[in-house]
Short mmCIF file of C-alpha atoms in Angstrom, two decimals:
data_model
loop_
_atom_site.label_atom_id
_atom_site.label_comp_id
_atom_site.label_asym_id
_atom_site.label_seq_id
_atom_site.Cartn_x
_atom_site.Cartn_y
_atom_site.Cartn_z
CA UNK A 9 0.30 -0.29 -0.39
CA UNK A 10 1.33 3.60 -1.50
CA UNK A 11 1.37 6.13 1.55
CA UNK A 12 -0.96 8.88 0.51
CA UNK A 13 2.34 11.36 0.27
CA UNK A 14 3.20 9.13 -2.72
CA UNK A 15 0.16 8.71 -4.40
CA UNK A 16 -0.02 12.38 -4.51
CA UNK A 17 3.78 13.22 -6.37
CA UNK A 18 2.86 10.07 -8.95
CA UNK A 19 -0.60 11.45 -9.72
CA UNK A 20 0.60 15.11 -9.52
CA UNK A 21 3.12 13.44 -12.84
CA UNK A 22 0.01 13.11 -14.78
CA UNK A 23 0.93 16.93 -15.63
CA UNK A 24 3.08 18.46 -17.38
CA UNK A 25 4.03 21.38 -14.77
CA UNK A 26 4.65 18.78 -12.26
CA UNK A 27 6.99 16.34 -14.71
CA UNK A 28 9.36 19.32 -14.90
CA UNK A 29 8.66 20.85 -11.84
CA UNK A 30 10.33 17.55 -10.50
CA UNK A 31 12.04 15.82 -13.69
CA UNK A 32 10.01 12.72 -13.41
CA UNK A 33 7.74 10.99 -15.90
CA UNK A 34 5.73 7.68 -15.59
CA UNK A 35 5.73 4.64 -17.87
CA UNK A 36 2.87 2.29 -17.48
CA UNK A 37 2.07 -1.11 -18.12
CA UNK A 38 4.28 -4.22 -18.23
CA UNK A 39 5.88 -3.90 -21.91
CA UNK A 40 6.72 -0.01 -21.87
CA UNK A 41 8.12 -1.29 -17.95
CA UNK A 42 9.86 -3.66 -19.31
CA UNK A 43 12.11 -1.66 -21.84
CA UNK A 44 12.42 0.93 -19.98
CA UNK A 45 14.23 -0.17 -17.58
CA UNK A 46 16.27 -2.09 -20.04
CA UNK A 47 16.85 1.28 -21.31
CA UNK A 48 19.30 3.84 -20.43
CA UNK A 49 16.37 6.00 -18.88
CA UNK A 50 17.14 5.91 -14.81
CA UNK A 51 14.41 4.88 -12.95
CA UNK A 52 13.74 6.32 -10.03
CA UNK A 53 10.93 3.98 -8.68
CA UNK A 54 9.03 0.29 -9.63
CA UNK A 55 5.45 0.42 -8.16
CA UNK A 56 4.93 -3.29 -9.09
CA UNK A 57 2.22 -6.16 -8.52
CA UNK A 58 3.87 -9.09 -6.89
CA UNK A 59 3.67 -10.98 -9.94
CA UNK A 60 5.12 -8.63 -12.14
CA UNK A 61 8.00 -7.81 -10.28
CA UNK A 62 8.88 -11.95 -9.51
CA UNK A 63 8.45 -12.19 -13.51
CA UNK A 64 10.94 -9.38 -13.94
CA UNK A 65 13.48 -9.76 -10.99
CA UNK A 66 16.07 -9.78 -13.67
CA UNK A 67 15.59 -6.22 -14.87
CA UNK A 68 15.36 -4.96 -11.49
CA UNK A 69 18.71 -6.02 -10.52
CA UNK A 70 21.21 -3.58 -12.70
CA UNK A 71 20.25 -0.29 -11.40
CA UNK A 72 19.08 -1.48 -7.28
CA UNK A 73 15.78 0.38 -8.52
CA UNK A 74 13.80 0.65 -5.53
CA UNK A 75 10.29 -1.25 -5.96
CA UNK A 76 7.57 -1.03 -4.01
CA UNK A 77 4.68 -4.07 -4.58
CA UNK A 78 1.40 -2.79 -4.83
CA UNK A 79 -2.10 -4.44 -5.96
CA UNK A 80 -3.82 -3.69 -9.09
CA UNK A 81 -6.49 -1.53 -8.11
CA UNK A 82 -3.84 0.71 -6.19
CA UNK A 83 -1.86 0.34 -9.42
CA UNK A 84 -4.88 1.57 -11.24
CA UNK A 85 -5.28 4.53 -8.94
CA UNK A 86 -2.32 6.14 -9.48
CA UNK A 87 -1.91 5.54 -13.24
CA UNK A 88 -3.50 6.75 -16.19
CA UNK A 89 -4.13 3.64 -17.92
CA UNK A 90 -7.77 1.96 -17.60
CA UNK A 91 -6.43 -1.25 -17.08
CA UNK A 92 -3.15 -1.90 -15.61
CA UNK A 93 -2.06 -5.30 -13.82
CA UNK A 94 1.71 -5.11 -14.17
CA UNK A 95 3.45 -2.04 -13.31
CA UNK A 96 4.43 1.98 -13.03
CA UNK A 97 7.57 3.29 -13.26
CA UNK A 98 8.87 6.42 -12.53
CA UNK A 99 11.79 7.75 -14.48
CA UNK A 100 13.50 10.24 -14.45
CA UNK A 101 13.48 12.76 -17.54
CA UNK A 102 16.65 13.74 -19.49
CA UNK A 103 18.36 16.79 -20.21
CA UNK A 104 17.47 19.09 -23.58
CA UNK A 105 20.05 18.38 -25.04
CA UNK A 106 20.73 20.18 -28.74
CA UNK A 107 21.01 16.76 -31.60
CA UNK A 108 23.73 16.73 -34.58
CA UNK A 109 22.37 15.53 -37.15
CA UNK A 110 25.26 13.18 -38.89
CA UNK A 111 25.84 13.12 -42.58
CA UNK A 112 23.59 11.07 -44.52
CA UNK A 113 21.09 10.37 -41.03
CA UNK A 114 17.39 11.24 -41.81
CA UNK A 115 16.22 13.56 -38.98
CA UNK A 116 12.83 14.27 -37.93
CA UNK A 117 11.43 18.41 -37.71
CA UNK A 118 8.31 18.04 -35.57
CA UNK A 119 6.29 21.85 -36.22
CA UNK A 120 3.84 21.67 -33.94
CA UNK A 121 2.42 18.43 -33.35
CA UNK A 122 0.01 18.97 -30.88
CA UNK A 123 -1.63 15.37 -30.12
CA UNK A 124 -0.24 13.14 -27.65
CA UNK A 125 -1.71 9.61 -30.14
CA UNK A 126 0.21 11.06 -32.65
CA UNK A 127 3.41 12.22 -31.07
CA UNK A 128 3.63 8.59 -29.77
CA UNK A 129 2.71 6.84 -33.15
CA UNK A 130 5.53 9.00 -34.92
CA UNK A 131 7.98 7.84 -32.49
CA UNK A 132 6.89 4.03 -33.20
CA UNK A 133 7.54 4.94 -36.64
CA UNK A 134 11.21 6.75 -36.32
CA UNK A 135 12.12 3.65 -34.57
CA UNK A 136 10.36 1.39 -37.32
CA UNK A 137 12.69 3.30 -39.91
CA UNK A 138 15.89 3.99 -38.08
CA UNK A 139 15.26 7.54 -37.37
CA UNK A 140 16.87 8.32 -33.89
CA UNK A 141 16.76 12.00 -33.77
CA UNK A 142 13.87 13.71 -33.22
CA UNK A 143 13.64 18.04 -33.16
CA UNK A 144 10.55 19.32 -31.58
CA UNK A 145 8.92 22.62 -31.47
CA UNK A 146 8.69 24.15 -28.53
CA UNK A 147 4.69 24.40 -29.36
CA UNK A 148 4.80 20.39 -30.14
CA UNK A 149 3.02 17.89 -27.19
CA UNK A 150 4.96 16.96 -24.46
CA UNK A 151 7.20 13.47 -24.85
CA UNK A 152 6.87 12.67 -21.54
CA UNK A 153 3.21 13.05 -21.71
CA UNK A 154 1.43 9.37 -20.59
CA UNK A 155 -0.16 9.03 -23.77
CA UNK A 156 2.31 9.81 -25.62
CA UNK A 157 5.12 6.95 -23.63
CA UNK A 158 2.17 4.98 -24.17
CA UNK A 159 1.36 5.19 -27.82
CA UNK A 160 5.29 4.27 -28.61
CA UNK A 161 5.12 1.21 -27.53
CA UNK A 162 8.53 1.59 -26.12
CA UNK A 163 10.35 3.43 -28.58
CA UNK A 164 11.05 5.85 -26.48
CA UNK A 165 13.64 4.48 -24.97
CA UNK A 166 15.35 4.24 -28.75
CA UNK A 167 14.92 7.47 -30.13
CA UNK A 168 16.17 11.27 -28.77
CA UNK A 169 14.49 14.45 -29.07
CA UNK A 170 15.09 17.80 -28.27
CA UNK A 171 12.61 20.66 -27.81
CA UNK A 172 13.74 24.41 -29.05
CA UNK A 173 13.85 26.63 -31.69
CA UNK A 174 13.79 25.20 -34.68
CA UNK A 175 13.38 28.27 -37.00
CA UNK A 176 17.03 29.30 -35.45
CA UNK A 177 18.19 25.07 -35.95
CA UNK A 178 16.93 25.50 -39.90
CA UNK A 179 18.93 29.59 -40.71
CA UNK A 180 21.86 27.77 -39.09
CA UNK A 181 21.68 24.67 -40.80
CA UNK A 182 21.02 26.52 -44.18
CA UNK A 183 23.93 28.26 -43.58
CA UNK A 184 26.60 25.76 -42.50
CA UNK A 185 25.75 22.69 -44.07
CA UNK A 186 23.84 21.87 -47.94
CA UNK A 187 21.33 19.24 -45.95
CA UNK A 188 18.45 19.07 -47.28
CA UNK A 189 15.17 19.57 -45.94
CA UNK A 190 12.13 17.90 -46.95
CA UNK A 191 8.33 19.69 -45.93
CA UNK A 192 5.48 17.95 -46.85
CA UNK A 193 3.40 20.23 -49.27
CA UNK A 194 0.12 19.66 -51.53
CA UNK A 195 2.37 20.53 -55.01
CA UNK A 196 5.46 19.07 -53.60
CA UNK A 197 7.16 16.31 -55.93
CA UNK A 198 5.97 13.22 -56.20
CA UNK A 199 7.54 10.92 -53.46
CA UNK A 200 6.89 8.06 -55.62
CA UNK A 201 9.37 8.87 -58.51
CA UNK A 202 11.70 11.64 -55.98
CA UNK A 203 15.45 11.21 -55.76
CA UNK A 204 15.88 11.39 -52.21
CA UNK A 205 19.29 12.27 -50.63
CA UNK A 206 20.95 10.02 -48.55
CA UNK A 207 19.49 12.15 -45.61
CA UNK A 208 18.60 15.46 -44.54
CA UNK A 209 15.79 16.63 -42.78
CA UNK A 210 11.99 15.43 -42.43
CA UNK A 211 9.78 18.57 -41.62
CA UNK A 212 6.41 17.72 -40.15
CA UNK A 213 3.73 20.07 -39.74
CA UNK A 214 0.43 20.70 -37.62
CA UNK A 215 -2.43 18.48 -37.55
CA UNK A 216 -4.90 21.15 -38.80
CA UNK A 217 -2.63 23.56 -40.70
CA UNK A 218 0.74 21.69 -41.79
CA UNK A 219 4.07 23.65 -41.74
CA UNK A 220 4.10 27.39 -40.10
CA UNK A 221 4.89 29.74 -43.30
CA UNK A 222 7.90 31.57 -41.57
CA UNK A 223 9.42 27.90 -42.04
CA UNK A 224 8.45 27.16 -45.09
CA UNK A 225 11.26 29.40 -46.92
CA UNK A 226 13.82 26.85 -45.45
CA UNK A 227 12.36 23.65 -47.01
CA UNK A 228 14.54 22.75 -49.88
CA UNK A 229 12.10 19.95 -51.06
CA UNK A 230 8.51 20.09 -51.43
CA UNK A 231 7.15 16.56 -51.57
CA UNK A 232 3.72 15.01 -52.00
CA UNK A 233 1.88 11.60 -51.25
CA UNK A 234 0.08 10.98 -54.18
CA UNK A 235 -3.69 10.74 -53.71
CA UNK A 236 -5.60 8.36 -56.08
CA UNK A 237 -8.67 9.19 -54.14
CA UNK A 238 -11.21 11.62 -52.25
CA UNK A 239 -10.05 12.13 -49.08
CA UNK A 240 -9.09 15.46 -48.02
CA UNK A 241 -5.68 14.48 -45.60
CA UNK A 242 -3.68 11.63 -44.30
CA UNK A 243 -3.23 11.83 -40.60
CA UNK A 244 -0.24 13.30 -39.73
CA UNK A 245 1.37 9.76 -38.42
CA UNK A 246 0.48 8.00 -41.22
CA UNK A 247 1.99 11.11 -44.00
CA UNK A 248 5.45 10.44 -41.60
CA UNK A 249 5.21 6.95 -42.29
CA UNK A 250 5.03 7.15 -45.90
CA UNK A 251 6.77 9.38 -46.63
CA UNK A 252 9.83 7.59 -44.84
CA UNK A 253 8.94 4.65 -45.92
CA UNK A 254 9.28 6.19 -49.71
CA UNK A 255 12.78 7.89 -47.90
CA UNK A 256 14.29 4.63 -47.73
CA UNK A 257 13.24 2.33 -49.99
CA UNK A 258 15.26 5.30 -52.03
CA UNK A 259 18.09 5.21 -49.65
CA UNK A 260 17.68 2.53 -48.09
CA UNK A 261 20.69 2.71 -44.80
CA UNK B 11 -35.46 21.37 -26.34
CA UNK B 12 -35.32 17.80 -26.87
CA UNK B 13 -38.04 15.70 -25.72
CA UNK B 14 -36.93 13.52 -22.91
CA UNK B 15 -37.63 10.19 -25.12
CA UNK B 16 -36.04 11.70 -28.09
CA UNK B 17 -32.33 12.45 -26.26
CA UNK B 18 -32.97 8.63 -24.78
CA UNK B 19 -33.49 7.74 -28.11
CA UNK B 20 -30.11 9.37 -29.62
CA UNK B 21 -28.43 8.46 -26.79
CA UNK B 22 -28.87 5.03 -27.01
CA UNK B 23 -27.35 4.58 -30.94
CA UNK B 24 -23.84 4.86 -28.69
CA UNK B 25 -24.57 1.13 -28.73
CA UNK B 26 -24.42 -1.08 -31.18
CA UNK B 27 -27.25 -3.14 -29.96
CA UNK B 28 -29.84 -0.30 -30.56
CA UNK B 29 -27.92 0.73 -33.55
CA UNK B 30 -28.80 -2.49 -35.15
CA UNK B 31 -32.11 -2.93 -33.80
CA UNK B 32 -33.33 0.49 -35.12
CA UNK B 33 -31.44 0.46 -37.65
CA UNK B 34 -29.95 3.98 -37.66
CA UNK B 35 -26.35 5.81 -35.87
CA UNK B 36 -24.86 9.09 -35.35
CA UNK B 37 -23.04 11.23 -37.41
CA UNK B 38 -21.18 13.92 -34.87
CA UNK B 39 -19.63 17.41 -35.91
CA UNK B 40 -19.50 20.24 -38.07
CA UNK B 41 -17.52 18.53 -40.94
CA UNK B 42 -18.70 15.31 -40.75
CA UNK B 43 -22.51 16.26 -41.11
CA UNK B 44 -21.67 18.65 -43.89
CA UNK B 45 -20.55 15.21 -45.67
CA UNK B 46 -22.95 12.93 -45.27
CA UNK B 47 -25.50 15.50 -45.91
CA UNK B 48 -23.92 15.59 -49.05
CA UNK B 49 -23.95 12.00 -49.66
CA UNK B 50 -26.26 8.81 -50.47
CA UNK B 51 -27.22 8.23 -46.78
CA UNK B 52 -30.90 8.45 -45.41
CA UNK B 53 -31.03 11.00 -42.63
CA UNK B 54 -34.00 10.58 -40.20
CA UNK B 55 -32.51 13.91 -38.53
CA UNK B 56 -30.68 16.69 -38.21
CA UNK B 57 -29.97 17.87 -34.46
CA UNK B 58 -28.39 21.27 -35.34
CA UNK B 59 -27.80 24.51 -32.94
CA UNK B 60 -28.75 27.63 -34.83
CA UNK B 61 -25.52 29.18 -36.23
CA UNK B 62 -24.90 24.99 -37.87
CA UNK B 63 -28.28 25.29 -39.54
CA UNK B 64 -28.09 29.13 -40.69
CA UNK B 65 -24.82 27.99 -42.52
CA UNK B 66 -25.93 24.82 -43.98
CA UNK B 67 -29.30 25.43 -44.55
CA UNK B 68 -28.90 24.23 -48.37
CA UNK B 69 -27.92 21.20 -47.19
CA UNK B 70 -30.78 20.39 -45.69
CA UNK B 71 -33.10 21.42 -48.38
CA UNK B 72 -33.04 17.94 -50.98
CA UNK B 73 -33.85 15.74 -48.63
CA UNK B 74 -36.41 17.96 -46.37
CA UNK B 75 -34.40 17.07 -43.75
CA UNK B 76 -36.32 16.77 -40.25
CA UNK B 77 -34.95 19.47 -38.48
CA UNK B 78 -34.66 19.83 -34.87
CA UNK B 79 -32.76 23.42 -33.12
CA UNK B 80 -31.20 23.38 -29.81
CA UNK B 81 -28.14 24.34 -27.73
CA UNK B 82 -24.52 23.31 -27.79
CA UNK B 83 -25.30 22.10 -24.28
CA UNK B 84 -28.46 19.77 -25.49
CA UNK B 85 -26.03 18.30 -28.47
CA UNK B 86 -23.22 17.61 -26.19
CA UNK B 87 -25.43 15.54 -23.55
CA UNK B 88 -26.74 13.60 -25.93
CA UNK B 89 -23.56 12.89 -28.65
CA UNK B 90 -20.34 11.36 -28.01
CA UNK B 91 -17.99 14.37 -28.93
CA UNK B 92 -15.91 15.94 -25.59
CA UNK B 93 -16.72 19.02 -27.53
CA UNK B 94 -19.71 19.62 -30.81
CA UNK B 95 -21.04 23.04 -31.71
CA UNK B 96 -21.99 22.76 -34.85
CA UNK B 97 -24.78 19.71 -35.34
CA UNK B 98 -25.32 15.50 -34.91
CA UNK B 99 -27.25 13.87 -38.01
CA UNK B 100 -29.37 10.57 -36.82
CA UNK B 101 -28.53 8.78 -39.99
CA UNK B 102 -29.90 5.19 -41.36
CA UNK B 103 -27.53 2.37 -41.77
CA UNK B 104 -27.22 0.76 -45.06
CA UNK B 105 -28.47 -2.76 -46.33
CA UNK B 106 -25.36 -5.57 -45.77
CA UNK B 107 -25.04 -6.31 -48.85
CA UNK B 108 -22.54 -8.82 -50.61
CA UNK B 109 -19.65 -6.32 -52.67
CA UNK B 110 -17.47 -7.68 -55.48
CA UNK B 111 -14.55 -6.95 -56.81
CA UNK B 112 -13.91 -5.69 -59.97
CA UNK B 113 -11.12 -6.62 -62.49
CA UNK B 114 -8.16 -4.42 -61.61
CA UNK B 115 -9.45 -3.37 -58.75
CA UNK B 116 -8.22 -3.04 -55.06
CA UNK B 117 -10.26 -4.07 -52.21
CA UNK B 118 -9.09 -4.61 -48.72
CA UNK B 119 -9.99 -7.07 -46.55
CA UNK B 120 -10.29 -6.67 -42.68
CA UNK B 121 -10.03 -9.41 -40.38
CA UNK B 122 -10.62 -9.06 -36.82
CA UNK B 123 -9.64 -4.89 -36.29
CA UNK B 124 -11.01 -4.44 -33.10
CA UNK B 125 -10.00 -0.78 -32.08
CA UNK B 126 -12.31 1.71 -34.10
CA UNK B 127 -9.88 4.57 -34.20
CA UNK B 128 -7.97 2.29 -36.52
CA UNK B 129 -10.78 1.13 -37.97
CA UNK B 130 -11.50 4.67 -38.67
CA UNK B 131 -8.03 5.65 -40.49
CA UNK B 132 -8.58 3.05 -42.47
CA UNK B 133 -11.56 4.27 -44.06
CA UNK B 134 -9.48 7.18 -44.03
CA UNK B 135 -6.83 5.97 -45.94
CA UNK B 136 -8.54 3.67 -48.16
CA UNK B 137 -10.74 7.16 -49.01
CA UNK B 138 -6.84 8.44 -49.93
CA UNK B 139 -6.09 5.63 -51.89
CA UNK B 140 -8.98 5.11 -54.41
CA UNK B 141 -9.88 2.12 -52.42
CA UNK B 142 -14.32 1.66 -52.09
CA UNK B 143 -14.70 -1.48 -50.79
CA UNK B 144 -13.61 -2.95 -47.74
CA UNK B 145 -15.10 -6.65 -46.45
CA UNK B 146 -15.14 -6.94 -42.86
CA UNK B 147 -15.00 -10.05 -40.73
CA UNK B 148 -18.13 -10.58 -38.21
CA UNK B 149 -15.28 -9.94 -35.46
CA UNK B 150 -14.40 -6.60 -36.95
CA UNK B 151 -15.11 -3.28 -34.73
CA UNK B 152 -18.62 -2.08 -36.17
CA UNK B 153 -18.37 0.70 -38.77
CA UNK B 154 -21.71 2.70 -37.32
CA UNK B 155 -19.72 3.17 -34.60
CA UNK B 156 -19.62 6.43 -33.53
CA UNK B 157 -15.51 6.42 -32.94
CA UNK B 158 -15.17 5.05 -36.49
CA UNK B 159 -17.18 7.79 -38.00
CA UNK B 160 -15.37 10.49 -35.98
CA UNK B 161 -12.35 8.78 -37.50
CA UNK B 162 -12.26 8.38 -40.93
CA UNK B 163 -13.20 12.05 -41.27
CA UNK B 164 -16.07 11.84 -43.80
CA UNK B 165 -14.69 9.24 -45.73
CA UNK B 166 -17.42 6.65 -44.33
CA UNK B 167 -19.35 8.74 -46.72
CA UNK B 168 -17.16 7.19 -49.93
CA UNK B 169 -16.46 3.89 -48.78
CA UNK B 170 -18.22 1.01 -48.92
CA UNK B 171 -18.41 -2.17 -46.34
CA UNK B 172 -19.46 -5.27 -45.73
CA UNK B 173 -19.83 -7.73 -42.38
CA UNK B 174 -19.61 -11.74 -42.77
CA UNK B 175 -17.62 -14.46 -43.95
CA UNK B 176 -14.54 -13.64 -45.11
CA UNK B 177 -13.09 -17.31 -44.52
CA UNK B 178 -16.27 -18.49 -47.41
CA UNK B 179 -15.45 -15.49 -49.63
CA UNK B 180 -11.66 -16.00 -49.64
CA UNK B 181 -12.78 -19.60 -50.53
CA UNK B 182 -15.12 -18.92 -53.23
CA UNK B 183 -12.50 -16.41 -54.88
CA UNK B 184 -10.10 -19.13 -54.80
CA UNK B 185 -12.74 -21.45 -56.94
CA UNK B 186 -13.91 -19.32 -59.06
CA UNK B 187 -11.24 -16.27 -60.12
CA UNK B 188 -7.67 -15.38 -60.05
CA UNK B 189 -7.27 -12.51 -58.19
CA UNK B 190 -4.29 -12.52 -55.95
CA UNK B 191 -4.69 -12.05 -52.11
CA UNK B 192 -1.88 -9.80 -50.66
CA UNK B 193 -1.51 -10.44 -46.66
CA UNK B 194 1.13 -8.82 -44.52
CA UNK B 195 3.30 -11.41 -42.45
CA UNK B 196 7.59 -10.94 -41.19
CA UNK B 197 8.49 -13.02 -44.23
CA UNK B 198 6.97 -11.89 -47.19
CA UNK B 199 8.38 -10.15 -49.89
CA UNK B 200 9.83 -7.17 -49.72
CA UNK B 201 7.13 -4.56 -50.85
CA UNK B 202 9.73 -2.25 -52.00
CA UNK B 203 10.44 -3.96 -54.89
CA UNK B 204 7.54 -6.55 -55.57
CA UNK B 205 5.82 -6.19 -58.56
CA UNK B 206 2.42 -5.62 -57.55
CA UNK B 207 -0.90 -6.71 -60.29
CA UNK B 208 -3.03 -4.47 -60.81
CA UNK B 209 -5.74 -5.31 -58.38
CA UNK B 210 -6.47 -8.11 -56.07
CA UNK B 211 -7.32 -8.42 -51.94
CA UNK B 212 -5.14 -6.83 -49.28
CA UNK B 213 -5.65 -8.78 -45.96
CA UNK B 214 -4.97 -6.81 -42.65
CA UNK B 215 -5.23 -9.11 -39.39
CA UNK B 216 -5.74 -8.67 -35.73
CA UNK B 217 -3.73 -5.35 -33.71
CA UNK B 218 -2.32 -8.50 -31.60
CA UNK B 219 -2.12 -11.26 -33.09
CA UNK B 220 -2.14 -10.59 -36.89
CA UNK B 221 -4.02 -12.73 -39.28
CA UNK B 222 -5.72 -15.62 -38.51
CA UNK B 223 -4.07 -19.42 -39.56
CA UNK B 224 -7.57 -20.11 -40.84
CA UNK B 225 -6.76 -17.47 -43.39
CA UNK B 226 -3.67 -17.56 -44.42
CA UNK B 227 -3.71 -20.63 -47.06
CA UNK B 228 -5.86 -18.19 -49.20
CA UNK B 229 -2.97 -15.61 -49.12
CA UNK B 230 -1.37 -15.82 -52.26
CA UNK B 231 1.41 -13.18 -52.19
CA UNK B 232 2.82 -12.99 -48.52
CA UNK B 233 4.58 -9.05 -47.94
CA UNK B 234 6.60 -7.30 -45.15
CA UNK B 235 7.27 -3.82 -45.00
CA UNK B 236 10.94 -3.83 -44.76
CA UNK B 237 12.25 -2.92 -41.22
CA UNK B 238 15.61 -0.41 -40.47
CA UNK B 239 15.84 0.21 -36.67
CA UNK B 240 14.28 -1.51 -33.60
CA UNK B 241 10.76 -1.00 -33.31
CA UNK B 242 8.38 -4.42 -32.81
CA UNK B 243 5.55 -3.77 -34.95
CA UNK B 244 3.60 -0.82 -36.61
CA UNK B 245 -0.19 0.15 -36.08
CA UNK B 246 -2.44 -1.59 -38.44
CA UNK B 247 -3.35 1.45 -39.90
CA UNK B 248 -0.10 2.79 -40.61
CA UNK B 249 0.64 -0.74 -42.53
CA UNK B 250 -2.65 -0.35 -44.37
CA UNK B 251 -1.06 3.18 -45.72
CA UNK B 252 2.44 2.08 -46.10
CA UNK B 253 1.10 -1.58 -48.72
CA UNK B 254 -1.43 0.73 -50.26
CA UNK B 255 1.21 3.16 -51.08
CA UNK B 256 3.68 1.05 -52.35
CA UNK B 257 1.08 -0.83 -54.46
CA UNK B 258 -0.50 2.23 -55.59
CA UNK B 259 3.59 3.39 -56.39
CA UNK B 260 3.47 0.27 -59.08
CA UNK B 261 -0.07 0.05 -60.49
CA UNK B 262 -1.62 4.07 -60.19
CA UNK B 263 -4.26 3.57 -62.20
#
């Protein structure tokens, strides 16, 4: 049984304000907790059912993780998931360090992606397509939001991110490098025939408004997913996957 | 102001059981209601705010749609959306008629897709890629679920579906036609290099378990989306989009 103050602390981490204040976030559910225990993240506490703990004791050893055994009811009371009969981990957030694109590397830029489910899906897609770095505008959903972590299906442990001023970053890149910057627009080059280069940036814009006008001048290659029917648009996660799939098809590794 | 019995009737349509009993379903939100008013669906009633009605009166004319004007509060009380300041339509469901694949046509088969959000996204993807027919196993989520309708972003008005025994259907197709049946597996042909034919079936399986073993023998071409990173899998909606994108790239129209 968790003390009242522990419960209050953990529940406060449902909110961005407290995640930032305490430098901690929540990872929930059997699979996600198993993944984070095997990652480079620092675990502050593992709150687990006895069954989870017994089956995963080997994963908790290496960090001398503090473990608290609770009931399923307790677990659901402190977490955000409708059902969780495994575990919840309180994990330290990482420092917001700038990420540098290596030559020939594909780096994602997210300009104001608001929906946590979309952001989580994009982490999972990036992980599938071997994209390890994601640069986010300050207005993009918080990656430490429990919905993002959950939707990423463990991929948050394998992808790095940075939040900051992506316009300055692109400005700097334009002045100092020749990295191409791809961006999705309605009037771009057909991604089915475009000879994608080996690396560069792919900019994905807001769910309703697309890429901000301020950012447009930095896009060196406008791209378009051809449409064969009548839907007005594709979801931003779907579009990210289709664009990365075409890029990888042309430039495998 | 809606009568109590009207409210009860409309709210009963949140549930599949009553949608089937009454042969009606709900379409909610300004854009979706605008789309359904312009479609071939029969509108039983339009419940709208005064603002929505004034702006869209031209759309309600052709069917002599019965209109009831309500407040935003009323609208949200009877619907499923967190916010809706436009309208809600009560719409007649369509007869569950078998769909025949035309020569050279791409038809989707959904085997036990359980999540309404995924099903709605798949309708939208099908609509983008010009796929007009979807055949669903009886265990697939109900297309008339308000979450499916909402996630489809209006595409439910442009795609046809049928629910039934997809194994018998494939058996029958195997005996009488030479339609190829594509299915996603981990050990299939690379979709980046596969010479997709002009038409056929694409089978998408359950979110956790993939395509049922009973169905496997009918798949004539196993396909795989190549992976370049470490994510264990892609969401079924994402996979559907990537597969259709590759198919259309090879066999546009």
